[in-house]
mmCIF file of C-alpha atoms in Angstrom:
data_model
loop_
_atom_site.group_PDB
_atom_site.id
_atom_site.type_symbol
_atom_site.label_atom_id
_atom_site.label_comp_id
_atom_site.label_asym_id
_atom_site.label_seq_id
_atom_site.Cartn_x
_atom_site.Cartn_y
_atom_site.Cartn_z
ATOM 1 C CA MET A 1 -141.951 17.300 -3.092
ATOM 2 C CA ARG A 2 -142.001 21.235 -3.955
ATOM 3 C CA PHE A 3 -139.896 23.313 -0.860
ATOM 4 C CA VAL A 4 -139.443 27.189 -0.823
ATOM 5 C CA PHE A 5 -137.067 29.523 0.567
ATOM 6 C CA VAL A 6 -137.475 32.529 1.409
ATOM 7 C CA MET A 7 -133.952 34.350 2.100
ATOM 8 C CA ASP A 8 -131.309 36.588 1.227
ATOM 9 C CA PRO A 9 -130.011 37.508 -2.426
ATOM 10 C CA LEU A 10 -127.960 34.185 -3.505
ATOM 11 C CA SER A 11 -124.456 36.692 -4.172
ATOM 12 C CA ARG A 12 -124.482 35.974 -0.338
ATOM 13 C CA VAL A 13 -124.407 32.227 0.170
ATOM 14 C CA THR A 14 -121.201 30.560 0.426
ATOM 15 C CA HIS A 15 -121.532 26.823 -0.832
ATOM 16 C CA ASP A 16 -119.088 25.757 2.096
ATOM 17 C CA LYS A 17 -120.252 27.407 5.344
ATOM 18 C CA ASP A 18 -123.885 28.159 4.684
ATOM 19 C CA THR A 19 -126.955 26.166 6.786
ATOM 20 C CA SER A 20 -129.724 27.495 3.230
ATOM 21 C CA PHE A 21 -127.092 25.854 1.074
ATOM 22 C CA ALA A 22 -126.767 22.566 2.389
ATOM 23 C CA PHE A 23 -130.603 22.516 3.251
ATOM 24 C CA ILE A 24 -130.888 23.230 -0.728
ATOM 25 C CA ARG A 25 -128.247 20.727 -1.258
ATOM 26 C CA ALA A 26 -130.031 18.395 0.656
ATOM 27 C CA ALA A 27 -133.168 18.719 -0.698
ATOM 28 C CA GLN A 28 -131.815 18.015 -4.276
ATOM 29 C CA ALA A 29 -130.115 14.998 -3.665
ATOM 30 C CA ARG A 30 -133.583 13.979 -2.179
ATOM 31 C CA GLY A 31 -134.970 14.593 -5.460
ATOM 32 C CA HIS A 32 -137.281 17.734 -4.466
ATOM 33 C CA GLU A 33 -137.327 20.831 -6.254
ATOM 34 C CA SER A 34 -136.332 23.906 -4.117
ATOM 35 C CA TYR A 35 -137.106 28.003 -5.095
ATOM 36 C CA HIS A 36 -135.742 30.904 -4.025
ATOM 37 C CA CYS A 37 -137.820 34.191 -2.916
ATOM 38 C CA LEU A 38 -136.648 37.109 -1.464
ATOM 39 C CA PRO A 39 -139.389 38.502 1.034
ATOM 40 C CA ARG A 40 -140.258 41.460 -1.444
ATOM 41 C CA ASP A 41 -141.608 38.647 -3.720
ATOM 42 C CA LEU A 42 -144.295 38.071 -1.591
ATOM 43 C CA SER A 43 -147.973 38.746 -1.797
ATOM 44 C CA ILE A 44 -151.304 38.651 -0.787
ATOM 45 C CA GLU A 45 -154.128 38.126 -3.265
ATOM 46 C CA GLY A 46 -157.373 36.759 -2.720
ATOM 47 C CA GLY A 47 -156.471 36.515 0.868
ATOM 48 C CA GLU A 48 -153.996 33.964 0.401
ATOM 49 C CA ALA A 49 -149.648 34.417 0.792
ATOM 50 C CA HIS A 50 -148.453 33.933 -3.062
ATOM 51 C CA ALA A 51 -144.383 34.430 -3.819
ATOM 52 C CA SER A 52 -142.654 35.252 -6.837
ATOM 53 C CA ALA A 53 -139.963 32.369 -6.925
ATOM 54 C CA SER A 54 -137.490 30.501 -8.770
ATOM 55 C CA PRO A 55 -136.220 27.086 -9.147
ATOM 56 C CA LEU A 56 -132.913 26.559 -7.451
ATOM 57 C CA HIS A 57 -129.703 24.147 -9.390
ATOM 58 C CA ILE A 58 -126.815 23.154 -6.762
ATOM 59 C CA GLY A 59 -123.825 22.351 -8.778
ATOM 60 C CA ASP A 60 -120.331 21.056 -7.988
ATOM 61 C CA ALA A 61 -117.928 24.281 -9.390
ATOM 62 C CA PRO A 62 -118.912 28.214 -9.212
ATOM 63 C CA PRO A 63 -121.282 29.519 -8.700
ATOM 64 C CA PHE A 64 -122.617 26.890 -6.595
ATOM 65 C CA ILE A 65 -125.769 27.685 -6.635
ATOM 66 C CA SER A 66 -127.953 29.456 -9.506
ATOM 67 C CA LEU A 67 -131.163 29.640 -10.435
ATOM 68 C CA ALA A 68 -132.465 26.840 -12.473
ATOM 69 C CA ALA A 69 -135.033 29.447 -14.462
ATOM 70 C CA GLY A 70 -137.254 31.885 -14.498
ATOM 71 C CA PRO A 71 -139.218 32.975 -11.401
ATOM 72 C CA GLU A 72 -142.663 31.635 -11.008
ATOM 73 C CA ARG A 73 -146.117 32.503 -9.514
ATOM 74 C CA LEU A 74 -146.457 29.885 -6.706
ATOM 75 C CA ARG A 75 -149.117 29.903 -3.936
ATOM 76 C CA LEU A 76 -147.621 29.084 -1.252
ATOM 77 C CA ALA A 77 -150.770 26.799 0.080
ATOM 78 C CA ASP A 78 -149.503 24.158 -2.445
ATOM 79 C CA VAL A 79 -146.287 23.661 -1.737
ATOM 80 C CA ASP A 80 -144.796 20.922 0.665
ATOM 81 C CA ALA A 81 -143.076 23.409 3.073
ATOM 82 C CA ILE A 82 -141.678 26.512 3.243
ATOM 83 C CA PHE A 83 -138.411 27.564 5.348
ATOM 84 C CA ILE A 84 -137.968 31.193 6.564
ATOM 85 C CA ARG A 85 -134.667 31.416 6.087
ATOM 86 C CA LYS A 86 -133.417 35.470 5.901
ATOM 87 C CA ASP A 87 -130.940 36.720 7.661
ATOM 88 C CA PRO A 88 -130.935 39.583 11.263
ATOM 89 C CA PRO A 89 -132.072 41.954 11.662
ATOM 90 C CA PHE A 90 -135.908 41.658 12.281
ATOM 91 C CA ASP A 91 -136.315 44.661 10.672
ATOM 92 C CA ARG A 92 -139.264 46.266 9.454
ATOM 93 C CA SER A 93 -139.230 44.122 5.870
ATOM 94 C CA TYR A 94 -138.903 40.841 8.209
ATOM 95 C CA LEU A 95 -141.892 41.795 10.282
ATOM 96 C CA TYR A 96 -143.993 42.204 6.660
ATOM 97 C CA ALA A 97 -142.804 39.188 5.620
ATOM 98 C CA THR A 98 -144.540 36.815 8.778
ATOM 99 C CA LEU A 99 -147.285 38.725 8.723
ATOM 100 C CA ILE A 100 -147.672 37.451 4.687
ATOM 101 C CA LEU A 101 -146.653 34.342 5.337
ATOM 102 C CA GLU A 102 -149.635 33.891 8.140
ATOM 103 C CA ARG A 103 -151.965 33.503 5.288
ATOM 104 C CA ALA A 104 -150.304 30.597 4.363
ATOM 105 C CA ARG A 105 -151.493 28.563 6.894
ATOM 106 C CA ARG A 106 -152.616 25.830 4.938
ATOM 107 C CA CYS A 107 -149.315 24.737 3.733
ATOM 108 C CA PRO A 108 -147.960 21.925 5.735
ATOM 109 C CA LEU A 109 -145.041 23.038 7.298
ATOM 110 C CA ILE A 110 -143.218 26.306 7.499
ATOM 111 C CA VAL A 111 -140.189 26.548 9.398
ATOM 112 C CA ASN A 112 -140.162 28.335 11.649
ATOM 113 C CA ASP A 113 -143.517 28.992 12.256
ATOM 114 C CA PRO A 114 -144.077 32.715 11.526
ATOM 115 C CA ARG A 115 -146.011 33.675 14.832
ATOM 116 C CA GLY A 116 -143.158 31.811 16.707
ATOM 117 C CA LEU A 117 -140.548 34.134 14.995
ATOM 118 C CA ARG A 118 -142.186 37.526 15.551
ATOM 119 C CA ASP A 119 -142.284 36.268 19.178
ATOM 120 C CA ALA A 120 -139.268 35.290 19.769
ATOM 121 C CA ASN A 121 -136.825 37.748 19.688
ATOM 122 C CA GLU A 122 -133.322 35.937 19.794
ATOM 123 C CA LYS A 123 -131.815 37.702 22.765
ATOM 124 C CA LEU A 124 -135.149 38.479 24.653
ATOM 125 C CA TYR A 125 -136.638 34.444 24.160
ATOM 126 C CA ALA A 126 -133.612 32.864 26.015
ATOM 127 C CA LEU A 127 -134.828 34.935 29.062
ATOM 128 C CA ASN A 128 -138.206 31.960 29.371
ATOM 129 C CA PHE A 129 -135.498 30.157 31.218
ATOM 130 C CA PRO A 130 -134.257 31.993 33.992
ATOM 131 C CA GLU A 131 -132.739 29.568 35.511
ATOM 132 C CA TRP A 132 -130.849 28.962 32.409
ATOM 133 C CA THR A 133 -129.151 32.066 31.253
ATOM 134 C CA PRO A 134 -126.966 34.016 33.377
ATOM 135 C CA ARG A 135 -127.956 37.156 35.327
ATOM 136 C CA THR A 136 -129.298 39.882 32.708
ATOM 137 C CA LEU A 137 -130.821 42.919 33.191
ATOM 138 C CA VAL A 138 -132.613 44.630 29.852
ATOM 139 C CA THR A 139 -133.505 48.393 30.543
ATOM 140 C CA ALA A 140 -132.709 52.358 28.924
ATOM 141 C CA ASP A 141 -132.152 53.676 32.495
ATOM 142 C CA ARG A 142 -128.206 54.059 31.650
ATOM 143 C CA GLU A 143 -127.944 54.741 36.130
ATOM 144 C CA GLN A 144 -129.661 50.931 36.338
ATOM 145 C CA ILE A 145 -127.010 49.071 34.175
ATOM 146 C CA HIS A 146 -124.088 51.024 35.619
ATOM 147 C CA ALA A 147 -125.885 49.624 39.064
ATOM 148 C CA PHE A 148 -126.083 46.457 38.023
ATOM 149 C CA VAL A 149 -122.367 45.842 36.584
ATOM 150 C CA ARG A 150 -120.920 47.220 39.828
ATOM 151 C CA ALA A 151 -123.692 44.468 41.418
ATOM 152 C CA LEU A 152 -121.909 41.253 39.097
ATOM 153 C CA GLY A 153 -118.230 42.493 40.591
ATOM 154 C CA GLY A 154 -117.588 45.739 37.811
ATOM 155 C CA ALA A 155 -117.652 43.475 34.774
ATOM 156 C CA ALA A 156 -120.595 42.492 31.555
ATOM 157 C CA VAL A 157 -121.753 42.416 28.404
ATOM 158 C CA ILE A 158 -123.755 44.693 26.711
ATOM 159 C CA LYS A 159 -125.539 43.772 23.446
ATOM 160 C CA PRO A 160 -128.380 45.312 21.308
ATOM 161 C CA LEU A 161 -131.803 43.371 21.192
ATOM 162 C CA ASP A 162 -131.728 43.393 17.579
ATOM 163 C CA GLY A 163 -128.490 42.580 16.619
ATOM 164 C CA ALA A 164 -126.464 39.471 14.828
ATOM 165 C CA GLY A 165 -123.659 38.110 14.562
ATOM 166 C CA GLY A 166 -121.790 39.669 16.827
ATOM 167 C CA LEU A 167 -122.612 43.303 16.353
ATOM 168 C CA GLY A 168 -122.731 45.497 18.768
ATOM 169 C CA VAL A 169 -121.588 42.583 21.516
ATOM 170 C CA LEU A 170 -119.592 44.850 23.999
ATOM 171 C CA GLN A 171 -117.750 44.331 27.051
ATOM 172 C CA ILE A 172 -118.426 46.650 29.561
ATOM 173 C CA SER A 173 -116.768 47.574 32.993
ATOM 174 C CA GLU A 174 -117.025 49.884 36.315
ATOM 175 C CA ARG A 175 -113.214 50.815 36.121
ATOM 176 C CA ASP A 176 -113.332 51.778 32.129
ATOM 177 C CA LYS A 177 -113.372 55.601 31.517
ATOM 178 C CA ASN A 178 -115.463 54.708 28.315
ATOM 179 C CA ALA A 179 -118.079 52.526 30.249
ATOM 180 C CA ARG A 180 -120.816 55.560 30.536
ATOM 181 C CA ALA A 181 -119.944 56.446 26.625
ATOM 182 C CA ILE A 182 -120.907 52.473 26.263
ATOM 183 C CA ALA A 183 -123.930 53.139 27.760
ATOM 184 C CA ASP A 184 -125.049 56.010 26.526
ATOM 185 C CA MET A 185 -124.125 54.861 22.646
ATOM 186 C CA MET A 186 -126.246 51.295 23.380
ATOM 187 C CA THR A 187 -129.380 52.672 24.786
ATOM 188 C CA SER A 188 -129.273 55.989 22.234
ATOM 189 C CA GLU A 189 -129.183 57.902 25.796
ATOM 190 C CA GLY A 190 -131.175 56.409 27.716
ATOM 191 C CA GLN A 191 -134.075 55.896 24.512
ATOM 192 C CA ARG A 192 -133.298 52.457 23.527
ATOM 193 C CA LEU A 193 -133.478 49.479 25.275
ATOM 194 C CA ALA A 194 -130.129 47.085 25.629
ATOM 195 C CA MET A 195 -129.362 43.707 27.727
ATOM 196 C CA VAL A 196 -126.597 43.546 29.848
ATOM 197 C CA GLN A 197 -124.986 39.692 31.407
ATOM 198 C CA GLU A 198 -123.139 38.429 33.455
ATOM 199 C CA TYR A 199 -119.609 38.047 31.996
ATOM 200 C CA LEU A 200 -119.394 34.370 32.096
ATOM 201 C CA PRO A 201 -115.258 33.955 32.001
ATOM 202 C CA ALA A 202 -116.020 30.495 30.085
ATOM 203 C CA VAL A 203 -116.574 31.968 26.843
ATOM 204 C CA VAL A 204 -112.681 32.706 26.750
ATOM 205 C CA HIS A 205 -112.687 28.761 26.293
ATOM 206 C CA GLY A 206 -115.760 28.884 23.831
ATOM 207 C CA ASP A 207 -119.444 29.687 22.762
ATOM 208 C CA LYS A 208 -121.262 26.151 21.800
ATOM 209 C CA ARG A 209 -124.319 26.096 19.754
ATOM 210 C CA VAL A 210 -126.132 23.379 20.240
ATOM 211 C CA LEU A 211 -128.872 22.506 17.133
ATOM 212 C CA LEU A 212 -132.123 21.634 17.830
ATOM 213 C CA LEU A 213 -134.586 20.340 15.390
ATOM 214 C CA ASP A 214 -137.801 20.017 17.043
ATOM 215 C CA GLY A 215 -136.480 19.699 19.959
ATOM 216 C CA GLU A 216 -133.853 17.310 19.494
ATOM 217 C CA PRO A 217 -130.124 17.918 19.265
ATOM 218 C CA LEU A 218 -128.485 17.676 15.810
ATOM 219 C CA GLY A 219 -125.600 18.187 17.260
ATOM 220 C CA ALA A 220 -122.988 21.487 18.769
ATOM 221 C CA ILE A 221 -120.060 23.166 17.681
ATOM 222 C CA LEU A 222 -117.892 25.069 19.669
ATOM 223 C CA ARG A 223 -116.680 28.637 18.244
ATOM 224 C CA VAL A 224 -113.721 29.770 19.874
ATOM 225 C CA PRO A 225 -112.972 33.124 19.570
ATOM 226 C CA ARG A 226 -110.176 35.360 18.664
ATOM 227 C CA ASP A 227 -106.976 35.863 21.188
ATOM 228 C CA ASP A 228 -108.023 40.233 20.737
ATOM 229 C CA ASP A 229 -111.517 39.603 20.404
ATOM 230 C CA HIS A 230 -113.953 38.729 23.127
ATOM 231 C CA ARG A 231 -116.497 37.168 20.414
ATOM 232 C CA SER A 232 -116.552 33.897 19.168
ATOM 233 C CA ASN A 233 -119.283 34.307 16.271
ATOM 234 C CA ILE A 234 -117.706 33.009 13.063
ATOM 235 C CA HIS A 235 -118.665 35.833 11.585
ATOM 236 C CA VAL A 236 -116.255 37.906 13.633
ATOM 237 C CA GLY A 237 -113.413 35.546 13.010
ATOM 238 C CA GLY A 238 -114.416 33.050 15.984
ATOM 239 C CA ARG A 239 -112.731 29.686 14.741
ATOM 240 C CA VAL A 240 -114.778 26.466 14.922
ATOM 241 C CA VAL A 241 -113.427 23.370 17.378
ATOM 242 C CA SER A 242 -115.570 20.093 17.130
ATOM 243 C CA THR A 243 -117.219 19.569 21.055
ATOM 244 C CA GLU A 244 -119.854 17.142 22.694
ATOM 245 C CA LEU A 245 -122.568 17.927 24.501
ATOM 246 C CA SER A 246 -122.150 17.726 28.337
ATOM 247 C CA PRO A 247 -125.241 16.179 31.096
ATOM 248 C CA ARG A 248 -125.698 19.669 31.986
ATOM 249 C CA GLU A 249 -126.028 20.908 28.176
ATOM 250 C CA LEU A 250 -128.327 17.685 27.728
ATOM 251 C CA ASP A 251 -130.829 18.959 30.378
ATOM 252 C CA LEU A 252 -130.917 22.261 29.355
ATOM 253 C CA VAL A 253 -132.189 21.095 25.671
ATOM 254 C CA ARG A 254 -135.201 19.003 27.309
ATOM 255 C CA ALA A 255 -135.819 22.228 29.334
ATOM 256 C CA VAL A 256 -136.115 24.594 26.638
ATOM 257 C CA ALA A 257 -137.779 21.560 23.722
ATOM 258 C CA PRO A 258 -141.163 21.813 25.043
ATOM 259 C CA ARG A 259 -141.802 25.306 24.809
ATOM 260 C CA LEU A 260 -139.362 25.683 21.233
ATOM 261 C CA ARG A 261 -142.021 22.714 20.156
ATOM 262 C CA ALA A 262 -145.214 24.872 21.019
ATOM 263 C CA ASP A 263 -143.981 27.961 19.202
ATOM 264 C CA GLY A 264 -143.461 25.827 16.069
ATOM 265 C CA LEU A 265 -139.114 26.856 16.420
ATOM 266 C CA PHE A 266 -138.370 23.358 14.914
ATOM 267 C CA PHE A 267 -134.741 24.434 13.459
ATOM 268 C CA VAL A 268 -133.044 26.343 16.575
ATOM 269 C CA GLY A 269 -129.117 26.897 17.955
ATOM 270 C CA LEU A 270 -129.262 27.504 20.960
ATOM 271 C CA ASP A 271 -125.885 29.689 22.106
ATOM 272 C CA VAL A 272 -124.208 28.057 25.499
ATOM 273 C CA ILE A 273 -121.444 29.557 27.455
ATOM 274 C CA GLY A 274 -120.435 27.399 30.362
ATOM 275 C CA GLU A 275 -123.362 25.538 30.485
ATOM 276 C CA ARG A 276 -125.585 28.553 30.820
ATOM 277 C CA LEU A 277 -128.267 29.841 27.760
ATOM 278 C CA THR A 278 -127.065 33.201 26.652
ATOM 279 C CA GLU A 279 -129.198 33.549 22.900
ATOM 280 C CA VAL A 280 -132.094 31.375 20.982
ATOM 281 C CA ASN A 281 -131.437 32.000 17.952
ATOM 282 C CA VAL A 282 -134.878 31.085 15.799
ATOM 283 C CA THR A 283 -134.707 33.616 12.134
ATOM 284 C CA SER A 284 -131.921 31.798 10.402
ATOM 285 C CA PRO A 285 -129.593 29.208 12.704
ATOM 286 C CA THR A 286 -126.515 28.465 11.116
ATOM 287 C CA GLY A 287 -123.300 26.359 11.921
ATOM 288 C CA ILE A 288 -125.155 22.695 10.047
ATOM 289 C CA GLN A 289 -122.306 22.439 7.230
ATOM 290 C CA GLU A 290 -119.624 22.373 10.229
ATOM 291 C CA LEU A 291 -121.379 20.000 12.735
ATOM 292 C CA GLY A 292 -121.657 17.682 9.556
ATOM 293 C CA ARG A 293 -117.471 17.941 8.877
ATOM 294 C CA PHE A 294 -116.709 17.303 12.661
ATOM 295 C CA THR A 295 -119.622 13.975 12.598
ATOM 296 C CA GLY A 296 -118.716 12.789 9.514
ATOM 297 C CA ALA A 297 -122.516 12.676 8.889
ATOM 298 C CA ASP A 298 -125.220 15.222 6.985
ATOM 299 C CA PRO A 299 -127.366 16.898 9.310
ATOM 300 C CA ALA A 300 -128.798 18.952 6.482
ATOM 301 C CA ALA A 301 -129.896 15.448 5.032
ATOM 302 C CA ARG A 302 -131.631 14.893 8.457
ATOM 303 C CA VAL A 303 -133.397 18.247 8.519
ATOM 304 C CA ILE A 304 -134.915 17.621 4.702
ATOM 305 C CA ALA A 305 -135.822 13.400 5.723
ATOM 306 C CA TRP A 306 -137.617 14.790 9.044
ATOM 307 C CA ALA A 307 -139.683 17.787 6.744
ATOM 308 C CA GLU A 308 -140.885 15.136 4.351
ATOM 309 C CA GLU A 309 -142.212 13.290 6.940
ATOM 310 C CA ARG A 310 -143.588 15.932 8.742
ATOM 311 C CA ALA A 311 -145.173 17.417 5.068
ATOM 312 C CA ARG A 312 -146.378 14.142 4.991
ATOM 313 C CA GLY A 313 -148.100 13.969 8.528
ATOM 314 C CA ARG A 314 -149.953 16.859 7.284
ATOM 315 C CA SER A 315 -150.940 16.055 4.462
ATOM 316 C CA ALA A 316 -152.688 13.195 4.916
ATOM 317 C CA ARG A 317 -154.527 14.858 8.166
ATOM 318 C CA ALA A 318 -155.988 17.511 6.310
#
């Protein structure tokens, strides 16, 4: 099969952590061809989506991942699967890429669906499941933010709607003289929406990343924050430890799975603190290599095997 990965430059790929690397390595091991392209390499001609994409090779020594040849012009309807793995933020370039990929719907499989990506802001999408989320406010009104923090007992977390990797996630307390400055900054003095959530004390024990494939759990890792930081993201120094899903977290997965499937969000990372859903990561979820090391399995190979089966099934129906 031929897989196209729409992603960041290879210079940003780390062989021992990157989930996209794990997918490409698994695809190569199973005899498939993988191609790399940037969002700017996408185009529309004659109403159909194309990509200027280069074949990829995974090796056992640095640089571990490289381009095997120069770019080829691919009609995306002719490939077997497209993996949209561009890291956040979901900016104008990302938006245009999803709109171009709308023209590739004759491709047997797109992970994740471009329409689903546009609809699923990673902060706001969790609010589709209010019974599972912390108490949350989304507003640009600074006085409303301060009133909400007081109603929560004086402490909360505030974050931008377009952030990723823990960037811009701050604690806000009514007893902190910086609270008003934080609200001013996060809302651009009342001009930009921000999210304020109940502070969950369980975060000191870690933030669980639950990886789902077509609504079913591949497993989970626990990201534990540094002693000097409330954020547990790997990107900012969070430590990763082995974990299991609790019965209530399995109930959470079952609750969100039908909506994820309906929106074409097949490979997803749920962020869970104290058995509460805080974010739904759909653009480029990470953590699959860490999960594989803890379990001794190869969850990336499981994703590729699923993609093979799904692509063959859709090709047969077409």
